[in-house]
mmCIF file of C-alpha atoms in Angstrom:
data_model
loop_
_atom_site.group_PDB
_atom_site.id
_atom_site.type_symbol
_atom_site.label_atom_id
_atom_site.label_comp_id
_atom_site.label_asym_id
_atom_site.label_seq_id
_atom_site.Cartn_x
_atom_site.Cartn_y
_atom_site.Cartn_z
ATOM 1 C CA MET A 16 132.771 158.340 1.330
ATOM 2 C CA LYS A 17 132.589 155.252 -0.811
ATOM 3 C CA LEU A 18 133.173 155.869 -4.496
ATOM 4 C CA PHE A 19 131.462 154.152 -7.408
ATOM 5 C CA PRO A 20 133.712 152.282 -9.889
ATOM 6 C CA ASP A 21 133.429 154.945 -12.601
ATOM 7 C CA GLU A 22 134.328 157.654 -10.064
ATOM 8 C CA ARG A 23 137.381 155.715 -8.888
ATOM 9 C CA GLN A 24 138.476 155.049 -12.447
ATOM 10 C CA THR A 25 138.172 158.730 -13.369
ATOM 11 C CA ILE A 26 140.356 159.653 -10.392
ATOM 12 C CA ILE A 27 142.862 156.926 -11.301
ATOM 13 C CA LEU A 28 143.097 158.240 -14.868
ATOM 14 C CA ASN A 29 143.649 161.781 -13.613
ATOM 15 C CA ILE A 30 146.473 160.582 -11.356
ATOM 16 C CA LEU A 31 147.937 158.606 -14.252
ATOM 17 C CA LYS A 32 147.911 161.669 -16.510
ATOM 18 C CA GLU A 33 149.632 163.723 -13.822
ATOM 19 C CA ASP A 34 152.199 161.180 -12.571
ATOM 20 C CA GLY A 35 152.596 158.870 -15.571
ATOM 21 C CA LYS A 36 152.234 155.729 -13.443
ATOM 22 C CA VAL A 37 150.252 154.410 -10.474
ATOM 23 C CA MET A 38 150.705 151.629 -7.929
ATOM 24 C CA ALA A 39 147.719 149.659 -6.688
ATOM 25 C CA ALA A 40 148.822 149.807 -3.045
ATOM 26 C CA ASP A 41 149.151 153.610 -3.110
ATOM 27 C CA LEU A 42 145.795 154.028 -4.858
ATOM 28 C CA ALA A 43 144.095 151.821 -2.303
ATOM 29 C CA LEU A 44 145.276 154.113 0.496
ATOM 30 C CA ARG A 45 144.362 157.311 -1.364
ATOM 31 C CA LEU A 46 140.921 156.136 -2.416
ATOM 32 C CA GLY A 47 139.980 154.158 0.691
ATOM 33 C CA ALA A 48 139.537 150.930 -1.255
ATOM 34 C CA THR A 49 141.089 147.476 -1.141
ATOM 35 C CA GLU A 50 143.951 146.553 -3.455
ATOM 36 C CA ALA A 51 141.712 143.905 -5.012
ATOM 37 C CA THR A 52 139.193 146.626 -5.907
ATOM 38 C CA ILE A 53 141.897 148.837 -7.395
ATOM 39 C CA ARG A 54 143.271 145.927 -9.428
ATOM 40 C CA ARG A 55 139.787 145.363 -10.855
ATOM 41 C CA ASP A 56 139.624 149.055 -11.798
ATOM 42 C CA LEU A 57 143.021 148.836 -13.492
ATOM 43 C CA ARG A 58 141.975 145.722 -15.392
ATOM 44 C CA GLU A 59 138.895 147.535 -16.659
ATOM 45 C CA LEU A 60 140.869 150.598 -17.701
ATOM 46 C CA ALA A 61 143.389 148.347 -19.454
ATOM 47 C CA ARG A 62 140.546 146.565 -21.264
ATOM 48 C CA GLN A 63 139.408 149.968 -22.536
ATOM 49 C CA GLY A 64 142.948 150.701 -23.741
ATOM 50 C CA ARG A 65 143.337 153.627 -21.327
ATOM 51 C CA CYS A 66 146.291 152.205 -19.393
ATOM 52 C CA LYS A 67 148.767 149.325 -19.483
ATOM 53 C CA ARG A 68 149.061 146.992 -16.529
ATOM 54 C CA THR A 69 152.460 146.534 -14.933
ATOM 55 C CA TYR A 70 153.512 144.536 -11.917
ATOM 56 C CA GLY A 71 151.698 146.146 -8.987
ATOM 57 C CA GLY A 72 150.234 149.042 -10.964
ATOM 58 C CA ALA A 73 149.797 150.634 -14.371
ATOM 59 C CA LEU A 74 151.313 153.076 -16.863
ATOM 60 C CA LEU A 75 149.847 155.271 -19.538
ATOM 61 C CA PRO A 76 150.212 153.690 -22.998
ATOM 62 C CA SER A 77 152.778 155.159 -25.366
ATOM 63 C CA PRO A 78 151.454 158.011 -27.546
ATOM 64 C CA ALA A 79 153.559 156.748 -30.478
ATOM 65 C CA SER A 80 150.792 154.906 -32.295
ATOM 66 C CA GLY A 81 149.743 155.439 -35.886
ATOM 67 C CA THR A 82 152.018 156.206 -38.827
ATOM 68 C CA PRO A 83 154.819 158.814 -38.554
ATOM 69 C CA GLN A 84 152.824 161.148 -40.817
ATOM 70 C CA MET A 85 149.832 160.864 -38.464
ATOM 71 C CA ARG A 86 152.062 161.559 -35.445
ATOM 72 C CA LEU A 87 153.488 164.784 -36.884
ATOM 73 C CA ALA A 88 150.589 166.747 -35.390
ATOM 74 C CA VAL A 89 151.191 165.337 -31.876
ATOM 75 C CA SER A 90 153.422 167.684 -29.818
ATOM 76 C CA ALA A 91 154.323 169.376 -33.110
ATOM 77 C CA ASP A 92 156.057 172.448 -31.622
ATOM 78 C CA GLU A 93 158.116 170.350 -29.231
ATOM 79 C CA LYS A 94 159.186 167.920 -31.958
ATOM 80 C CA GLN A 95 160.259 170.812 -34.162
ATOM 81 C CA ALA A 96 162.350 172.175 -31.279
ATOM 82 C CA LEU A 97 163.930 168.768 -30.681
ATOM 83 C CA ALA A 98 164.855 168.469 -34.352
ATOM 84 C CA GLN A 99 166.401 171.949 -34.274
ATOM 85 C CA ALA A 100 168.441 171.076 -31.174
ATOM 86 C CA ALA A 101 169.736 167.916 -32.849
ATOM 87 C CA LEU A 102 171.667 170.028 -35.344
ATOM 88 C CA HIS A 103 174.080 170.955 -32.529
ATOM 89 C CA ILE A 104 175.627 167.474 -32.498
ATOM 90 C CA LEU A 105 176.242 167.219 -36.245
ATOM 91 C CA CYS A 106 179.486 167.882 -38.093
ATOM 92 C CA PRO A 107 180.268 168.139 -41.822
ATOM 93 C CA GLY A 108 181.115 164.897 -43.565
ATOM 94 C CA GLN A 109 179.351 162.583 -41.101
ATOM 95 C CA LEU A 110 177.587 159.335 -41.929
ATOM 96 C CA LEU A 111 174.195 159.455 -40.204
ATOM 97 C CA TYR A 112 171.334 157.051 -39.675
ATOM 98 C CA LEU A 113 167.794 158.439 -39.401
ATOM 99 C CA ASP A 114 165.318 155.928 -38.022
ATOM 100 C CA ALA A 115 161.704 156.010 -39.181
ATOM 101 C CA GLY A 116 159.747 158.445 -36.996
ATOM 102 C CA SER A 117 157.861 161.721 -36.975
ATOM 103 C CA THR A 118 160.561 163.804 -35.232
ATOM 104 C CA HIS A 119 163.195 162.474 -37.622
ATOM 105 C CA LEU A 120 161.032 163.614 -40.541
ATOM 106 C CA LEU A 121 161.346 167.141 -39.172
ATOM 107 C CA LEU A 122 165.090 166.695 -38.669
ATOM 108 C CA ALA A 123 165.443 165.627 -42.299
ATOM 109 C CA ASP A 124 163.871 168.934 -43.344
ATOM 110 C CA LEU A 125 166.447 170.855 -41.286
ATOM 111 C CA LEU A 126 169.634 169.091 -42.364
ATOM 112 C CA PRO A 127 171.946 171.599 -44.092
ATOM 113 C CA ARG A 128 172.425 170.642 -47.721
ATOM 114 C CA ASP A 129 175.972 172.044 -47.856
ATOM 115 C CA SER A 130 177.487 169.954 -45.037
ATOM 116 C CA ASP A 131 178.625 166.918 -47.036
ATOM 117 C CA LEU A 132 176.388 164.568 -45.020
ATOM 118 C CA THR A 133 175.536 161.006 -45.984
ATOM 119 C CA VAL A 134 172.214 159.815 -44.548
ATOM 120 C CA VAL A 135 171.027 156.218 -44.381
ATOM 121 C CA THR A 136 167.373 155.624 -43.537
ATOM 122 C CA ASN A 137 164.758 152.879 -43.533
ATOM 123 C CA SER A 138 161.973 155.426 -44.083
ATOM 124 C CA VAL A 139 160.523 156.207 -47.507
ATOM 125 C CA ASP A 140 159.174 159.532 -46.209
ATOM 126 C CA ILE A 141 162.565 160.636 -44.889
ATOM 127 C CA ALA A 142 164.308 159.558 -48.088
ATOM 128 C CA ALA A 143 161.761 161.493 -50.165
ATOM 129 C CA ARG A 144 162.386 164.669 -48.178
ATOM 130 C CA LEU A 145 166.141 164.316 -48.564
ATOM 131 C CA LEU A 146 165.781 163.935 -52.325
ATOM 132 C CA ALA A 147 164.966 167.649 -52.370
ATOM 133 C CA LYS A 148 168.458 168.282 -50.945
ATOM 134 C CA PRO A 149 170.932 167.221 -53.650
ATOM 135 C CA GLY A 150 173.853 168.217 -51.423
ATOM 136 C CA ILE A 151 173.034 165.294 -49.100
ATOM 137 C CA ARG A 152 173.839 161.757 -50.202
ATOM 138 C CA THR A 153 170.899 159.515 -49.299
ATOM 139 C CA ILE A 154 170.947 155.711 -49.008
ATOM 140 C CA MET A 155 167.674 153.825 -48.547
ATOM 141 C CA LEU A 156 167.495 150.476 -46.759
ATOM 142 C CA GLY A 157 165.165 148.071 -48.534
ATOM 143 C CA GLY A 158 162.748 145.403 -47.385
ATOM 144 C CA GLU A 159 159.060 145.062 -46.601
ATOM 145 C CA LEU A 160 157.589 148.341 -45.399
ATOM 146 C CA ASN A 161 155.752 148.356 -42.087
ATOM 147 C CA GLU A 162 153.030 151.015 -42.186
ATOM 148 C CA GLN A 163 152.888 151.554 -38.429
ATOM 149 C CA VAL A 164 156.676 151.773 -38.053
ATOM 150 C CA GLY A 165 156.949 153.902 -41.170
ATOM 151 C CA GLY A 166 159.843 151.981 -42.695
ATOM 152 C CA ALA A 167 161.514 148.646 -43.383
ATOM 153 C CA VAL A 168 162.582 146.610 -40.334
ATOM 154 C CA ASP A 169 162.605 143.063 -41.698
ATOM 155 C CA ILE A 170 165.527 140.672 -42.221
ATOM 156 C CA ARG A 171 166.460 142.275 -45.550
ATOM 157 C CA ALA A 172 166.790 145.706 -43.901
ATOM 158 C CA LEU A 173 168.907 144.148 -41.145
ATOM 159 C CA GLU A 174 171.229 142.526 -43.682
ATOM 160 C CA GLN A 175 171.730 145.856 -45.421
ATOM 161 C CA LEU A 176 172.963 147.423 -42.163
ATOM 162 C CA ARG A 177 176.093 145.242 -42.163
ATOM 163 C CA PRO A 178 178.499 147.436 -44.169
ATOM 164 C CA PHE A 179 177.713 150.635 -42.247
ATOM 165 C CA ARG A 180 179.434 152.181 -39.243
ATOM 166 C CA PHE A 181 177.509 155.363 -38.491
ATOM 167 C CA ASP A 182 178.979 158.423 -36.809
ATOM 168 C CA VAL A 183 175.576 159.150 -35.253
ATOM 169 C CA ALA A 184 172.415 157.053 -35.336
ATOM 170 C CA PHE A 185 169.158 158.794 -34.456
ATOM 171 C CA ILE A 186 167.081 155.962 -33.017
ATOM 172 C CA GLY A 187 163.341 156.388 -32.531
ATOM 173 C CA VAL A 188 161.792 155.530 -29.159
ATOM 174 C CA CYS A 189 158.167 155.046 -28.145
ATOM 175 C CA ALA A 190 158.505 155.075 -24.361
ATOM 176 C CA PHE A 191 160.922 155.224 -21.449
ATOM 177 C CA GLU A 192 160.683 153.462 -18.076
ATOM 178 C CA THR A 193 163.283 154.084 -15.395
ATOM 179 C CA GLN A 194 164.041 150.445 -14.637
ATOM 180 C CA SER A 195 163.902 148.998 -18.148
ATOM 181 C CA GLY A 196 164.926 151.845 -20.464
ATOM 182 C CA PHE A 197 163.614 152.660 -23.932
ATOM 183 C CA GLY A 198 160.934 150.641 -25.678
ATOM 184 C CA ALA A 199 159.140 150.181 -28.984
ATOM 185 C CA LEU A 200 155.587 149.221 -29.843
ATOM 186 C CA HIS A 201 156.436 146.538 -32.395
ATOM 187 C CA TYR A 202 158.602 143.458 -31.863
ATOM 188 C CA GLN A 203 160.302 143.525 -35.274
ATOM 189 C CA ASP A 204 161.070 147.229 -34.907
ATOM 190 C CA ALA A 205 162.630 146.649 -31.472
ATOM 191 C CA GLN A 206 164.826 143.862 -32.862
ATOM 192 C CA PHE A 207 165.965 146.102 -35.708
ATOM 193 C CA LYS A 208 166.824 148.974 -33.356
ATOM 194 C CA GLN A 209 168.725 146.647 -31.045
ATOM 195 C CA GLN A 210 170.893 145.407 -33.909
ATOM 196 C CA LEU A 211 171.441 148.991 -35.050
ATOM 197 C CA LEU A 212 173.320 149.741 -31.813
ATOM 198 C CA ALA A 213 176.244 147.633 -33.008
ATOM 199 C CA HIS A 214 176.650 149.770 -36.139
ATOM 200 C CA THR A 215 177.102 153.252 -34.686
ATOM 201 C CA GLY A 216 179.690 155.299 -32.840
ATOM 202 C CA SER A 217 177.093 157.480 -31.096
ATOM 203 C CA VAL A 218 173.402 156.994 -30.345
ATOM 204 C CA ALA A 219 171.112 160.035 -30.307
ATOM 205 C CA VAL A 220 167.558 159.984 -28.963
ATOM 206 C CA LEU A 221 165.026 162.751 -29.578
ATOM 207 C CA CYS A 222 162.506 162.156 -26.794
ATOM 208 C CA SER A 223 159.366 164.285 -26.542
ATOM 209 C CA SER A 224 157.949 164.840 -23.053
ATOM 210 C CA ASP A 225 154.961 162.547 -23.622
ATOM 211 C CA LYS A 226 157.112 159.385 -23.853
ATOM 212 C CA PRO A 227 158.895 159.048 -20.466
ATOM 213 C CA GLY A 228 156.852 157.084 -17.956
ATOM 214 C CA ARG A 229 154.780 155.479 -20.713
ATOM 215 C CA PHE A 230 154.402 151.815 -21.628
ATOM 216 C CA ALA A 231 155.801 150.061 -24.683
ATOM 217 C CA PRO A 232 156.006 146.258 -24.676
ATOM 218 C CA TYR A 233 159.404 145.726 -26.334
ATOM 219 C CA HIS A 234 162.463 147.161 -24.599
ATOM 220 C CA PHE A 235 165.570 147.377 -26.759
ATOM 221 C CA MET A 236 167.984 149.900 -25.231
ATOM 222 C CA GLY A 237 169.065 151.192 -21.833
ATOM 223 C CA ALA A 238 170.152 154.665 -20.780
ATOM 224 C CA ALA A 239 173.770 153.449 -20.853
ATOM 225 C CA ASP A 240 173.505 153.074 -24.660
ATOM 226 C CA VAL A 241 172.585 156.737 -25.219
ATOM 227 C CA ASP A 242 175.304 159.250 -26.051
ATOM 228 C CA TYR A 243 172.990 162.212 -26.729
ATOM 229 C CA LEU A 244 169.557 162.624 -25.164
ATOM 230 C CA ILE A 245 167.676 165.563 -26.670
ATOM 231 C CA THR A 246 164.552 166.410 -24.731
ATOM 232 C CA SER A 247 162.581 169.242 -23.140
ATOM 233 C CA ARG A 248 163.766 170.668 -19.839
ATOM 234 C CA ASN A 249 162.281 168.761 -16.877
ATOM 235 C CA ALA A 250 160.480 166.301 -19.164
ATOM 236 C CA HIS A 251 161.727 163.455 -16.973
ATOM 237 C CA PRO A 252 164.540 164.214 -14.483
ATOM 238 C CA GLU A 253 165.154 160.521 -13.747
ATOM 239 C CA MET A 254 165.697 159.791 -17.440
ATOM 240 C CA GLU A 255 168.167 162.682 -17.725
ATOM 241 C CA LEU A 256 170.018 161.597 -14.589
ATOM 242 C CA ASP A 257 170.207 158.001 -15.804
ATOM 243 C CA VAL A 258 171.738 159.064 -19.128
ATOM 244 C CA ARG A 259 174.217 161.451 -17.460
ATOM 245 C CA GLN A 260 175.326 158.864 -14.889
ATOM 246 C CA HIS A 261 176.304 156.574 -17.767
ATOM 247 C CA GLY A 262 178.344 159.298 -19.495
ATOM 248 C CA GLY A 263 175.759 160.580 -21.957
ATOM 249 C CA ALA A 264 175.046 164.232 -22.741
ATOM 250 C CA VAL A 265 171.635 165.847 -22.287
ATOM 251 C CA LEU A 266 170.560 168.700 -24.544
ATOM 252 C CA HIS A 267 167.440 170.741 -23.853
ATOM 253 C CA ALA A 268 165.417 171.961 -26.807
ATOM 254 C CA LEU A 269 164.630 175.623 -27.382
ATOM 255 C CA LEU A 270 160.874 175.734 -26.744
ATOM 256 C CA PRO A 271 158.459 178.629 -27.368
ATOM 257 C CA SER A 272 158.764 179.473 -23.652
ATOM 258 C CA GLY A 273 162.395 180.423 -24.284
ATOM 259 C CA GLU A 274 164.244 177.487 -22.727
ATOM 260 C CA ASN A 275 167.598 176.776 -24.330
ATOM 261 C CA VAL A 276 169.778 173.903 -25.382
ATOM 262 C CA ASN A 277 171.960 173.739 -22.284
ATOM 263 C CA GLU A 278 174.690 171.235 -23.036
ATOM 264 C CA ASN A 279 176.742 170.094 -25.978
ATOM 265 C CA ARG A 280 179.590 167.765 -26.826
ATOM 266 C CA PRO A 281 182.156 167.895 -29.603
ATOM 267 C CA CYS A 282 180.933 165.823 -32.512
ATOM 268 C CA ARG A 283 182.646 162.518 -33.176
ATOM 269 C CA THR A 284 183.258 160.383 -36.215
ATOM 270 C CA VAL A 285 184.002 156.689 -36.480
ATOM 271 C CA ASP A 286 186.456 154.878 -38.705
ATOM 272 C CA ASN A 287 184.570 153.054 -41.435
#
């Protein structure tokens, strides 16, 4: 039976929500339409902001839009569990970097004030939360604040990274694609994150289950760069496998369903 465009597009969106991505050739077979027809449907859905076109298909857009404060309510329980799991890779006396982001705001709340930590951040919100913990030394990177990023990512912030060699840098991600790795929504933010990689001994990524298989236009880091991936069990098996194959550790967050953090590594420090 021939489907109307709105019927096809509804089906395409449902498949996208279930699988995270679609290919025009596969959809044409499933829906009994030509690839040209499917491409027109994908163009229309992209125009509406409901998907992002890729070569031969489409992905769901990244959910990481809006300010970090606005994003706190999105996947709130999972983000809290990710932040809790991140404590397993910390050791007393470390120099940490907390990137601007909603999950890192929650991690800032959980950092133990008696562990002799020094935290560098580009986020005003994170710095403000750490001010309530006098046992943690907090250093704020300056520069022009980007409201959507939630922190400073301009040239001044980059220059202020130079003297630091972090034991662990928690780097925010907006999306993950198997072939291209981790991405950000803003060009300047992606450039900042990419430069940050050269200033840390270990890279930690707290990745909620709504980010793998999503689209973000600026890719800045591959799975090989990640030392600790903290995510929900079965959020994206290919992402976990990719990180493990490159020597990284995968930790699973303790979710309300009772799943546990299943892997850990001894914490490391770098010589400053």
